[in-house]
Coordinates of C-alpha atoms in Angstrom, one line a residue:
X15 CA -61.8 99.8 164.9
X16 CA -60.3 97.9 167.7
X17 CA -61.3 98.3 171.4
X18 CA -59.8 96.7 174.5
X19 CA -61.8 96.7 177.6
X20 CA -61.0 95.5 181.2
X21 CA -61.6 96.2 185.0
X22 CA -60.3 95.5 188.5
X23 CA -56.6 95.9 189.1
X24 CA -54.4 96.6 192.1
X25 CA -50.8 97.6 191.5
X26 CA -50.5 97.9 195.3
X27 CA -50.7 94.1 195.6
X28 CA -50.0 92.9 192.1
X29 CA -47.0 94.7 190.5
X30 CA -46.8 91.9 187.8
X31 CA -49.4 93.1 185.4
X32 CA -49.0 91.2 182.1
X33 CA -52.4 92.3 180.9
X34 CA -51.2 95.6 179.6
X35 CA -48.5 94.1 177.4
X36 CA -51.1 91.8 176.0
X37 CA -53.4 94.7 175.1
X38 CA -50.4 96.8 173.7
X39 CA -49.7 93.8 171.4
X40 CA -53.3 94.0 170.1
X41 CA -52.7 97.5 168.8
X42 CA -56.0 99.0 169.8
X43 CA -57.6 102.5 169.1
X44 CA -59.4 102.6 172.4
X45 CA -59.2 101.2 175.8
X46 CA -62.2 101.3 178.2
X47 CA -61.5 100.8 182.0
X48 CA -64.7 99.6 183.6
X49 CA -64.1 100.4 187.3
X50 CA -61.9 99.5 190.3
X51 CA -58.7 101.0 188.8
X52 CA -57.6 100.7 192.5
X53 CA -58.8 99.2 195.7
X54 CA -59.1 101.8 198.4
X55 CA -60.6 99.4 200.9
X56 CA -58.2 96.4 200.6
X57 CA -54.4 95.8 200.6
X58 CA -54.2 96.5 204.3
X59 CA -57.0 98.9 204.7
X60 CA -60.6 97.8 205.8
X61 CA -64.0 99.3 205.1
X62 CA -64.1 100.7 208.7
X63 CA -60.6 102.2 208.2
X64 CA -61.8 104.2 205.2
X65 CA -65.0 105.2 206.9
X66 CA -63.0 106.6 209.9
X67 CA -60.8 108.9 207.7
X68 CA -61.2 112.6 207.5
X69 CA -61.5 114.2 204.1
X70 CA -57.9 115.1 203.7
X71 CA -56.6 111.8 204.8
X72 CA -59.0 109.9 202.5
X73 CA -57.9 112.2 199.4
X74 CA -54.2 111.4 200.1
X75 CA -55.0 107.7 200.4
X76 CA -57.1 107.6 197.3
X77 CA -54.6 109.4 195.2
X78 CA -51.7 107.2 196.6
X79 CA -53.5 104.1 195.5
X80 CA -54.2 105.5 192.0
X81 CA -50.7 106.8 191.6
X82 CA -49.4 103.2 192.1
X83 CA -51.5 102.2 189.0
X84 CA -50.7 105.3 187.0
X85 CA -46.9 104.8 187.6
X86 CA -47.1 101.1 186.9
X87 CA -44.4 100.9 184.0
X88 CA -46.4 98.6 181.5
X89 CA -49.7 100.3 182.3
X90 CA -48.2 103.8 181.8
X91 CA -46.5 102.8 178.6
X92 CA -49.8 101.5 177.1
X93 CA -51.7 104.7 178.0
X94 CA -49.0 106.9 176.6
X95 CA -49.4 105.2 173.1
X96 CA -50.0 108.1 170.7
X97 CA -52.6 106.3 168.9
X98 CA -54.7 105.1 171.9
X99 CA -57.4 106.8 173.8
X100 CA -58.3 105.6 177.3
X101 CA -61.6 106.1 179.0
X102 CA -62.5 105.2 182.5
X103 CA -65.6 104.8 184.8
X104 CA -65.5 104.0 188.5
X105 CA -67.0 101.3 190.6
X106 CA -67.2 100.7 194.4
X107 CA -63.5 100.1 195.1
X108 CA -62.2 103.2 193.5
X109 CA -65.3 105.2 194.7
X110 CA -65.2 104.4 198.4
X111 CA -65.6 100.8 199.6
X112 CA -67.1 97.6 198.7
X113 CA -70.8 97.9 197.7
X114 CA -70.8 101.6 198.5
X115 CA -73.9 103.5 197.4
X116 CA -73.6 107.3 196.8
X117 CA -77.3 108.2 197.1
X118 CA -77.3 106.7 200.7
X119 CA -73.9 108.1 201.7
X120 CA -75.2 111.6 200.8
X121 CA -77.6 111.3 203.8
X122 CA -75.1 110.1 206.2
X123 CA -73.0 112.9 207.8
X124 CA -70.5 110.6 209.3
X125 CA -69.6 109.5 205.6
X126 CA -70.7 112.2 203.2
X127 CA -67.6 114.2 203.8
X128 CA -65.7 111.6 201.7
X129 CA -67.8 112.3 198.7
X130 CA -66.1 115.5 197.4
X131 CA -62.4 114.2 197.8
X132 CA -63.1 111.0 196.0
X133 CA -64.7 112.8 193.1
X134 CA -61.8 115.3 192.8
X135 CA -59.3 112.4 192.9
X136 CA -61.1 110.5 190.3
X137 CA -61.5 113.4 188.0
X138 CA -57.8 114.1 188.2
X139 CA -57.2 110.5 187.2
X140 CA -59.5 110.7 184.2
X141 CA -57.8 113.9 183.2
X142 CA -54.3 112.2 183.4
X143 CA -55.5 109.4 181.3
X144 CA -56.8 111.7 178.6
X145 CA -53.4 113.6 178.7
X146 CA -51.7 110.1 178.2
X147 CA -50.0 110.6 181.6
X148 CA -48.2 113.8 180.4
X149 CA -45.7 115.1 183.0
X150 CA -47.4 116.5 186.1
X151 CA -50.8 115.2 185.0
X152 CA -50.9 112.8 188.1
X153 CA -48.0 113.8 190.3
X154 CA -46.7 111.7 193.2
X155 CA -47.3 114.5 195.7
X156 CA -51.0 115.6 195.0
X157 CA -52.1 119.2 194.7
X158 CA -54.9 120.2 197.0
X159 CA -58.2 118.5 196.0
X160 CA -61.1 120.8 194.8
X161 CA -64.3 120.5 197.0
X162 CA -66.7 121.4 194.1
X163 CA -66.0 118.7 191.6
X164 CA -69.4 117.2 190.5
X165 CA -69.9 113.3 190.3
X166 CA -68.7 111.9 187.0
X167 CA -72.2 111.1 185.9
X168 CA -73.1 110.4 182.4
X169 CA -71.1 111.3 179.2
X170 CA -70.5 109.9 175.7
X171 CA -67.7 109.7 173.3
X172 CA -68.1 109.3 169.6
X173 CA -65.6 106.6 168.5
X174 CA -66.8 106.6 164.8
X175 CA -69.7 108.2 162.9
X176 CA -71.8 105.2 163.9
X177 CA -70.2 103.9 167.1
X178 CA -70.9 105.8 170.4
X179 CA -69.3 104.9 173.8
X180 CA -71.5 105.7 176.7
X181 CA -69.7 106.2 180.1
X182 CA -72.0 105.8 183.1
X183 CA -71.7 106.5 186.8
X184 CA -73.1 103.5 188.8
X185 CA -72.0 104.8 192.1
X186 CA -72.8 108.2 192.9
X187 CA -76.6 107.8 192.5
X188 CA -76.9 104.2 193.6
X189 CA -79.3 103.2 196.4
X190 CA -80.4 99.8 197.6
X191 CA -83.2 101.2 199.9
X192 CA -86.5 102.6 199.3
X193 CA -86.6 103.7 195.7
X194 CA -83.8 101.6 194.4
X195 CA -81.5 103.1 191.8
X196 CA -78.2 102.2 190.0
X197 CA -77.8 104.9 187.4
X198 CA -80.7 107.0 188.4
X199 CA -83.3 108.4 186.0
X200 CA -81.4 111.4 184.8
X201 CA -78.5 109.3 183.5
X202 CA -80.8 107.0 181.7
X203 CA -82.7 110.0 180.2
X204 CA -79.3 111.4 179.0
X205 CA -78.5 107.9 177.5
X206 CA -81.9 107.7 175.8
X207 CA -81.6 111.1 174.3
X208 CA -78.0 110.3 173.0
X209 CA -79.4 107.2 171.4
X210 CA -82.3 109.0 169.8
X211 CA -80.1 111.7 168.3
X212 CA -77.7 109.2 166.8
X213 CA -78.1 107.7 163.3
X214 CA -80.3 104.6 163.2
X215 CA -77.3 102.3 162.6
X216 CA -75.3 103.5 165.4
X217 CA -73.8 100.8 167.7
X218 CA -74.2 102.0 171.4
X219 CA -71.5 100.7 173.7
X220 CA -72.6 101.1 177.3
X221 CA -69.8 101.0 179.8
X222 CA -71.1 99.7 183.1
X223 CA -69.3 98.9 186.3
X224 CA -71.6 96.1 187.2
X225 CA -73.1 93.1 185.1
X226 CA -76.6 93.1 183.7
X227 CA -77.7 89.9 185.5
X228 CA -76.1 87.3 187.7
X229 CA -77.0 84.9 190.5
X230 CA -75.4 87.0 193.1
X231 CA -73.6 90.4 193.8
X232 CA -74.5 93.7 192.4
X233 CA -76.3 93.8 189.1
X234 CA -78.7 95.8 187.0
X235 CA -81.3 93.3 188.1
X236 CA -81.0 94.5 191.6
X237 CA -82.8 97.7 190.3
X238 CA -85.8 96.2 188.5
X239 CA -87.1 99.5 187.2
X240 CA -83.7 100.4 185.5
X241 CA -83.3 96.8 184.4
X242 CA -86.5 96.9 182.5
X243 CA -85.9 100.3 181.1
X244 CA -82.6 99.2 179.6
X245 CA -84.3 96.2 178.1
X246 CA -87.0 98.5 176.6
X247 CA -84.1 100.7 175.1
X248 CA -82.7 97.7 173.5
X249 CA -85.9 97.2 171.7
X250 CA -85.1 100.3 169.8
X251 CA -81.2 100.7 169.7
X252 CA -78.3 98.5 169.0
X253 CA -76.8 98.1 172.7
X254 CA -73.8 96.2 173.5
X255 CA -72.9 96.4 177.3
X256 CA -69.4 96.4 178.5
X257 CA -69.1 95.4 182.2
X258 CA -66.7 94.6 184.9
X259 CA -66.7 93.8 188.6
X260 CA -67.0 90.1 188.8
X261 CA -63.4 88.9 188.3
X262 CA -64.2 86.6 185.4
X263 CA -65.1 87.0 181.8
X264 CA -68.4 86.4 179.9
X265 CA -70.0 87.0 176.7
X266 CA -73.9 86.6 176.6
X267 CA -77.2 88.0 175.3
X268 CA -80.5 88.9 176.7
X269 CA -83.9 88.8 175.0
X270 CA -85.9 91.9 175.5
X271 CA -89.0 89.7 175.2
X272 CA -90.2 91.6 172.2
X273 CA -87.9 90.0 169.5
X274 CA -84.8 92.1 170.1
X275 CA -81.5 91.5 171.8
X276 CA -79.2 93.2 174.4
X277 CA -75.7 92.0 174.2
X278 CA -73.0 92.1 177.1
X279 CA -69.3 91.5 177.1
X280 CA -67.7 91.2 180.7
X281 CA -64.0 91.4 181.2
X282 CA -63.0 91.7 184.8
X283 CA -59.8 90.9 186.8
X284 CA -56.9 92.6 184.8
X285 CA -54.6 92.3 187.8
X286 CA -56.4 91.0 190.8
X287 CA -57.2 87.6 192.4
X288 CA -60.6 86.0 192.3
X289 CA -61.3 87.3 195.8
X290 CA -59.2 90.4 195.6
X291 CA -56.1 89.0 197.4
X292 CA -57.3 85.4 197.6
X293 CA -57.7 82.7 195.0
X294 CA -56.2 82.5 191.5
X295 CA -54.5 85.6 189.9
X296 CA -56.6 86.9 187.0
X297 CA -55.3 88.3 183.7
X298 CA -58.6 89.0 182.1
X299 CA -59.4 91.5 179.3
X300 CA -61.7 91.8 176.2
X301 CA -61.5 92.9 172.6
X302 CA -64.0 94.4 170.1
X303 CA -63.2 94.6 166.4
X304 CA -65.9 96.7 164.8
X305 CA -66.4 97.2 161.0
X306 CA -69.3 98.3 159.0
X307 CA -70.9 95.0 159.0
X308 CA -69.9 93.2 162.0
X309 CA -68.7 93.4 165.7
X310 CA -66.3 90.5 166.8
X311 CA -66.1 90.0 170.5
X312 CA -63.4 88.2 172.3
X313 CA -62.3 87.7 175.8
X314 CA -58.9 86.6 177.2
X315 CA -57.5 84.9 180.3
X316 CA -54.1 83.6 181.2
X317 CA -55.1 80.5 179.1
X318 CA -56.1 80.9 175.4
X319 CA -58.8 83.1 174.6
X320 CA -62.4 82.0 173.9
X321 CA -63.5 81.6 170.4
X322 CA -64.6 84.9 169.0
X323 CA -68.3 85.5 168.8
X324 CA -69.6 87.8 166.1
X325 CA -72.7 90.2 166.0
X326 CA -74.2 91.0 162.6
X327 CA -74.7 94.8 162.8
X328 CA -77.7 94.8 160.5
X329 CA -79.8 92.0 162.1
X330 CA -78.3 92.5 165.5
X331 CA -77.9 88.7 165.9
X332 CA -75.0 86.2 166.4
X333 CA -73.4 85.1 163.3
X334 CA -72.7 81.4 163.3
X335 CA -69.0 80.7 164.0
X336 CA -67.3 77.6 162.7
X337 CA -64.9 75.7 165.1
X338 CA -61.5 77.4 165.1
X339 CA -62.8 80.5 163.5

């Protein structure tokens, strides 16, 4: 099984997106988009401008930004591949604005009217991806948005009998005040229940919009309770986090402190600059090759890819790589 993953693209500012041709050449079975499929609050729009919009104006704006990506020729061609399934989660820029926290916005009447349209537009985008952009699935002129669409929340997709993809929602329930939250307890309860009901040798791919740890920015470490809970779950289950957000690539591991490991592969910056519209243009994506014994992880940039790193599925440890392997 071959799985590509990436995040962070803006067809509005970056019509040249070679990343999709590169992924197409890899002939993957699955594509996981880890957030920021569009930038609502960039490319000529500010956070203040988004916050000042009424619900209908924002719905049109969000649809238009996603439509630019949906209609991008090479992205569209990739998603339409009959043998490829595409899965997407959202992050701050295709939710509302940079650093936006849904749990806090719920309590702010001046902004909470934007939550129903953003949920509706993103749900339409996900359905269009699942339909491989069938005609009319994401039209240029949007239909009226539904006001009762729930947040994406948590879901999972069996990729094989022993590989489970967990799609998370790191925006709708996020709070940086008071009782800090990233996913929220219900999503983590659902994730744990799915892990517990799977076979003991199952690999759990956890799709996250933000990285597990970093020196700055939004991370799981910003919510200590959930950070510790995920490490505790990694004591019991084989968890490999796929993450985005940071506009660079990384492959790493974290010790649970009790003899087990949590692995993370970050691929961020599919078609964006280091600082959105400033800095070096990125062309970043990642690749997993999974068989019965091993998971090989590789990340790619405009320059040659890093050497692949391999996880032994039985021991849940790195396999020593020879130079050039």
